mmCIF file of C-alpha atoms in Angstrom:
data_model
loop_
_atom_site.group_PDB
_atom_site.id
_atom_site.type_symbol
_atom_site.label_atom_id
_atom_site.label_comp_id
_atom_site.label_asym_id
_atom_site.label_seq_id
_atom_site.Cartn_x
_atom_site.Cartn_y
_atom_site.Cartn_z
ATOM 1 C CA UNK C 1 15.542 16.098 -16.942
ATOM 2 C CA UNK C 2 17.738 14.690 -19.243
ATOM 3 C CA UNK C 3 16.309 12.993 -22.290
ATOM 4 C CA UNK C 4 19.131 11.596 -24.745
ATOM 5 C CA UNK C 5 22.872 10.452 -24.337
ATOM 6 C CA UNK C 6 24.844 13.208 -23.044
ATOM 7 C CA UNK C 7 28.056 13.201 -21.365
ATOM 8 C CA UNK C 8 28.069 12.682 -17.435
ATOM 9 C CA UNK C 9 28.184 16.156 -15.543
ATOM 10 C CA UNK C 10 31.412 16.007 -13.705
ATOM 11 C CA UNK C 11 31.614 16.708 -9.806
ATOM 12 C CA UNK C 12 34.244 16.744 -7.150
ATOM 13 C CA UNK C 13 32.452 15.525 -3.327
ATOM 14 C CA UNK C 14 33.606 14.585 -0.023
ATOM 15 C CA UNK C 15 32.464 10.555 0.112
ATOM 16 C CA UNK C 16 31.327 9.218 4.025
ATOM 17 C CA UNK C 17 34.636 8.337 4.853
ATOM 18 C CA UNK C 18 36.229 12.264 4.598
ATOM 19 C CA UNK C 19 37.629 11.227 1.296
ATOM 20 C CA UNK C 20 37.778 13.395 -1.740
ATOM 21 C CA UNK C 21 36.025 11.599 -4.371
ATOM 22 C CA UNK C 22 35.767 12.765 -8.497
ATOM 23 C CA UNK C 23 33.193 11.179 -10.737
ATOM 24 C CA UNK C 24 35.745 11.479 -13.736
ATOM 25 C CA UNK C 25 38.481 9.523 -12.021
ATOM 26 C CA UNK C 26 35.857 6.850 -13.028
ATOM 27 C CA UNK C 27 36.068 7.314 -16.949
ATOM 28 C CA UNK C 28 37.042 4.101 -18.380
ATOM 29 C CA UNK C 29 34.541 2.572 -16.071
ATOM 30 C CA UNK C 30 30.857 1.589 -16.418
ATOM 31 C CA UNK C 31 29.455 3.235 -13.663
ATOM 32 C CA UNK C 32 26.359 3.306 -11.546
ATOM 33 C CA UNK C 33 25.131 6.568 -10.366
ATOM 34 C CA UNK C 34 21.880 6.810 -8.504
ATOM 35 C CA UNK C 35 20.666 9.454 -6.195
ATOM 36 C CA UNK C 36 18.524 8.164 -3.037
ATOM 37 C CA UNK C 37 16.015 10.149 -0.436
ATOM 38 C CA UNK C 38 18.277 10.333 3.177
ATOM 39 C CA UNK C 39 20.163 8.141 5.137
ATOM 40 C CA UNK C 40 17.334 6.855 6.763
ATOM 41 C CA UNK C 41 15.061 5.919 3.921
ATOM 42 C CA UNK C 42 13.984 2.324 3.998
ATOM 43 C CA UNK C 43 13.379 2.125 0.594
ATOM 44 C CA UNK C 44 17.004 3.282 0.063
ATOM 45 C CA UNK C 45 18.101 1.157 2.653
ATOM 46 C CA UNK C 46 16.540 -1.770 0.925
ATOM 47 C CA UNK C 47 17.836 -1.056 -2.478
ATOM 48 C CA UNK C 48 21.848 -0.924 -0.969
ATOM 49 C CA UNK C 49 20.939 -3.688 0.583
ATOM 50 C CA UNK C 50 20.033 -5.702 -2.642
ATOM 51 C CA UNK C 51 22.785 -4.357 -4.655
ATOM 52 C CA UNK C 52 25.197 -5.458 -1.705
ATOM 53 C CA UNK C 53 23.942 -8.726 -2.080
ATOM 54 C CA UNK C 54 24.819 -9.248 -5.582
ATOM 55 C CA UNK C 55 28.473 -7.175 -4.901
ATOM 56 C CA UNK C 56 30.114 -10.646 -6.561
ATOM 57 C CA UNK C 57 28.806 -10.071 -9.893
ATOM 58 C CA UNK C 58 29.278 -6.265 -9.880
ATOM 59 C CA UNK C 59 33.015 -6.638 -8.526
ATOM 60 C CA UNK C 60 33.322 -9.346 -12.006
ATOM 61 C CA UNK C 61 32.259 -6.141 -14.473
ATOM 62 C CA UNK C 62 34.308 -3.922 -12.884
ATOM 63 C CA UNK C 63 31.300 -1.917 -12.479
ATOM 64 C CA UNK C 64 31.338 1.507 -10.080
ATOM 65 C CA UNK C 65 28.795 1.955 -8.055
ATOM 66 C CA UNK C 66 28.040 5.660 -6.650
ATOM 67 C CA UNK C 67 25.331 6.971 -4.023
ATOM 68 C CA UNK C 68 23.859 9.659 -3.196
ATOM 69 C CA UNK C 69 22.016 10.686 -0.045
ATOM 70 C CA UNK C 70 20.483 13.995 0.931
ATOM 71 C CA UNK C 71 21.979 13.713 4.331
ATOM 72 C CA UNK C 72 24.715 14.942 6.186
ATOM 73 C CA UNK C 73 27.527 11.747 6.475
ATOM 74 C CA UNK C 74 26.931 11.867 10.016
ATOM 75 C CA UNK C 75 23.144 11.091 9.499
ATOM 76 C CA UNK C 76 24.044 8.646 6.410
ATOM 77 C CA UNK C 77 26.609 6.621 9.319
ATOM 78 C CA UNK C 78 24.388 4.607 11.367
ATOM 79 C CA UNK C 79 22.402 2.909 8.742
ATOM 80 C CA UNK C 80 25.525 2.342 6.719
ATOM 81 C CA UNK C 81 27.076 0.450 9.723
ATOM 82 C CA UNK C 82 24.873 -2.689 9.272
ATOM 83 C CA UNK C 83 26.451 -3.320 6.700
ATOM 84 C CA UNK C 84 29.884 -3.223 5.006
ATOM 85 C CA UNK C 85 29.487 -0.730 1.852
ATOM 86 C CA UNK C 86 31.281 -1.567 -1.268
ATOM 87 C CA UNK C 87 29.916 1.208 -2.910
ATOM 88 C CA UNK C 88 30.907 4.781 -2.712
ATOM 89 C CA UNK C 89 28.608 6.897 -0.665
ATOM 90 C CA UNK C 90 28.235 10.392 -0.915
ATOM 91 C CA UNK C 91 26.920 12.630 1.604
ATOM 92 C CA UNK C 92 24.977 15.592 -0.309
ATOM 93 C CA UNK C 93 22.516 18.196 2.446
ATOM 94 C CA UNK C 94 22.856 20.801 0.408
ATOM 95 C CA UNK C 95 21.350 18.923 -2.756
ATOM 96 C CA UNK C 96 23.585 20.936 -5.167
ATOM 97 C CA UNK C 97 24.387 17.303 -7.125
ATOM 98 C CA UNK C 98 21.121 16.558 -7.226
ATOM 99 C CA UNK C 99 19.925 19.822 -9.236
ATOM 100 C CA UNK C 100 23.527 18.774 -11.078
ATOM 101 C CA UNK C 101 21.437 16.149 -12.564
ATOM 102 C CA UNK C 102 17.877 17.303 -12.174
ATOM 103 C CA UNK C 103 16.335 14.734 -9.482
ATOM 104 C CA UNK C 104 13.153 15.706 -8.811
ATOM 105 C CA UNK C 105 11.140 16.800 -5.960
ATOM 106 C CA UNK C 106 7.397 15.863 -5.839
ATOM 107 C CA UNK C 107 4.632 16.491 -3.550
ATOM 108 C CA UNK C 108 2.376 15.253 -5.666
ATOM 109 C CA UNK C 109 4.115 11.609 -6.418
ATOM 110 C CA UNK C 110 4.562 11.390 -2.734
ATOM 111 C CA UNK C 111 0.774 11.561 -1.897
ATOM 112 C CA UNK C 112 0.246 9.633 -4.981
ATOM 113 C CA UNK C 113 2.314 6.636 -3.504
ATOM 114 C CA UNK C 114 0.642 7.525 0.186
ATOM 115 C CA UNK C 115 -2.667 7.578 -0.863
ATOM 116 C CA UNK C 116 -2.688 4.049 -3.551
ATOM 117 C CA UNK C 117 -0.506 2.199 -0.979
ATOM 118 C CA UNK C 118 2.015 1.406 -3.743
ATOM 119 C CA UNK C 119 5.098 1.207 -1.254
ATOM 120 C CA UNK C 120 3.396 -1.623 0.932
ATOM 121 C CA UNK C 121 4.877 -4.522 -0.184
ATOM 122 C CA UNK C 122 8.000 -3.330 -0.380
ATOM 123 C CA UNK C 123 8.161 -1.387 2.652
ATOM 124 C CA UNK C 124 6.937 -4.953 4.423
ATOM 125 C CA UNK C 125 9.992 -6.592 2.942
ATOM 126 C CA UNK C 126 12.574 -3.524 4.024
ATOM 127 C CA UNK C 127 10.919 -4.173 7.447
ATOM 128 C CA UNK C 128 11.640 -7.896 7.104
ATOM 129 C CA UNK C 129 15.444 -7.754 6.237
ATOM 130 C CA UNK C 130 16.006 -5.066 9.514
ATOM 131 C CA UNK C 131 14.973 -1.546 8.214
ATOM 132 C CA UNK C 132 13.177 0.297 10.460
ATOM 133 C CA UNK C 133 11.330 3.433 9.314
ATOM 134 C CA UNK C 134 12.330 6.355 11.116
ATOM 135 C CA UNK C 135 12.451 9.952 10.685
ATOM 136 C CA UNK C 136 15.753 11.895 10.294
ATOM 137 C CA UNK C 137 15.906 15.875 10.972
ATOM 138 C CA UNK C 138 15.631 18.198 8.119
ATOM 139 C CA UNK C 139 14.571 15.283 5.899
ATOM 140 C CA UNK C 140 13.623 16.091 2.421
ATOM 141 C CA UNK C 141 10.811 13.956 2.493
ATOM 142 C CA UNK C 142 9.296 14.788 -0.951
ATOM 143 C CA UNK C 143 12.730 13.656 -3.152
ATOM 144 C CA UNK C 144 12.311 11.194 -5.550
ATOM 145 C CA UNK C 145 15.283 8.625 -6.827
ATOM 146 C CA UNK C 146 17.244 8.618 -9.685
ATOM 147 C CA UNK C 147 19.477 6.319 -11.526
ATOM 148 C CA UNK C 148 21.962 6.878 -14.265
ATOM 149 C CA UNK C 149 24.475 4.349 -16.140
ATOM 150 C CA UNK C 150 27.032 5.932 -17.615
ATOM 151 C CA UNK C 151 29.433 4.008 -19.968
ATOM 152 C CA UNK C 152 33.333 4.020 -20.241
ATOM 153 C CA UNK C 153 33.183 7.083 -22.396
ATOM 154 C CA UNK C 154 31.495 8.831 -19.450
ATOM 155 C CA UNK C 155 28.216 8.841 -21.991
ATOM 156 C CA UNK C 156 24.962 8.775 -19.919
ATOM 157 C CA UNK C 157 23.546 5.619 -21.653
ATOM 158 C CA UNK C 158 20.432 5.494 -19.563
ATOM 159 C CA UNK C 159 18.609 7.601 -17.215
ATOM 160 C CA UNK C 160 15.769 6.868 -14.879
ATOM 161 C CA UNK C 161 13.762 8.991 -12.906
ATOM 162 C CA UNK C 162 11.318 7.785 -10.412
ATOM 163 C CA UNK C 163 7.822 8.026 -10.471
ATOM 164 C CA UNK C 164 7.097 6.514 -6.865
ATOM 165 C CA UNK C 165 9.695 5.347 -4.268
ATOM 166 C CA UNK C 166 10.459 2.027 -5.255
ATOM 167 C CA UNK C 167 10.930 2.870 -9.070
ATOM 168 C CA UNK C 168 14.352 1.660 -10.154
ATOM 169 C CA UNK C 169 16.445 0.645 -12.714
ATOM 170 C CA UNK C 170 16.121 -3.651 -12.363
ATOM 171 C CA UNK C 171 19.212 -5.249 -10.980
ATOM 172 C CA UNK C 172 18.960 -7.359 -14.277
ATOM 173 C CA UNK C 173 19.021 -4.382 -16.349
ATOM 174 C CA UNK C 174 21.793 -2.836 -14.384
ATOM 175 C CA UNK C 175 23.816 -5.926 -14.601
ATOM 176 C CA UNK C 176 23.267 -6.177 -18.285
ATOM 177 C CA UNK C 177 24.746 -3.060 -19.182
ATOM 178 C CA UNK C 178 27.241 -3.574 -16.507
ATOM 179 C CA UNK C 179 28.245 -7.038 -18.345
ATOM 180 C CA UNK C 180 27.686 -6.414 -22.098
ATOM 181 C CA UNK C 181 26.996 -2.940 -22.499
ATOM 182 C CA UNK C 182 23.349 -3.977 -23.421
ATOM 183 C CA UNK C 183 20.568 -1.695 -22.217
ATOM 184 C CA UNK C 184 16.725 -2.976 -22.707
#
């Protein structure tokens, strides 16, 4: 895990689209990097959705917005098509960018979340705005999230790794640093 500012890890991927896609062409950029379960995750599903919602204000900062699904892009594509994406997606099966950047897999968080019911609410709410749990083949099931803001000097500024599902950086906090620079 990484535990102080470092410089971002670069990596070359093929985004949804077929498009080759560079995480240093970004440099100059505040960017948003955060690594989600699969394509069909509800809880991921949810969190695009939110962060789509406030698009306005991240399109004002300039801000760069990167995701990361272990799925194939073919798997990733019919979730993404409710609705329009302003953020770049990346397609990653093989989870080599998620060792990159050490996100976590955790049997034991999982059952932790299963067994306290910590995901209810939020999983009610992802139900209420359209997403629809369902299981997608050769699903890494026991992957946690990860989110990492990286500043203009390509400087990881702040790192967060999950402890349950719906552990995130706030879209406050994101927006913050996006803004001003200003982490809390």
């Amino acid at each position: 895990m990484i535990e102080r500012p470092i410089l971002a890890k670069d990596f070359s991927a093929i985004d949804i689209n077929g498009k080759t896609f560079q995480l240093s062409d970004f440099k100059g950029n505040k960017i948003l990097l955060s690594f989600y379960r699969n394509g069909s995750c509800v809880f991921a599903n949810l969190r695009m959705h939110e962060l789509i919602q406030e698009h306005g204000k991240w399109l004002a900062t300039g801000l760069k917005m990167i995701a990361v699904f272990e799925s194939s892009a073919a798997d990733i594509h019919p979730y993404v098509k409710k609705h329009p994406f302003p953020i770049t997606i990346l397609p990653d099966p093989a989870a080599k960018l998620y060792d990159l950047y050490d996100v976590e897999n955790s049997p034991q968080k999982i059952n932790n979340i299963i067994e306290k019911n910590i995901a209810a609410e939020r999983l009610e709410l992802a139900t209420r705005e359209g997403f629809i749990r369902s299981y997608q083949a050769n699903s890494n099931l026991m992957r946690m999230p990860a989110d990492f803001l990286i500043d203009e000097n390509f400087i990881i500024q702040k790192w967060h790794y999950s402890n349950f599902l719906i552990d995130q950086l706030s879209i406050q906090e994101i927006f913050a640093f996006a803004k001003n620079g200003i982490l809390s």
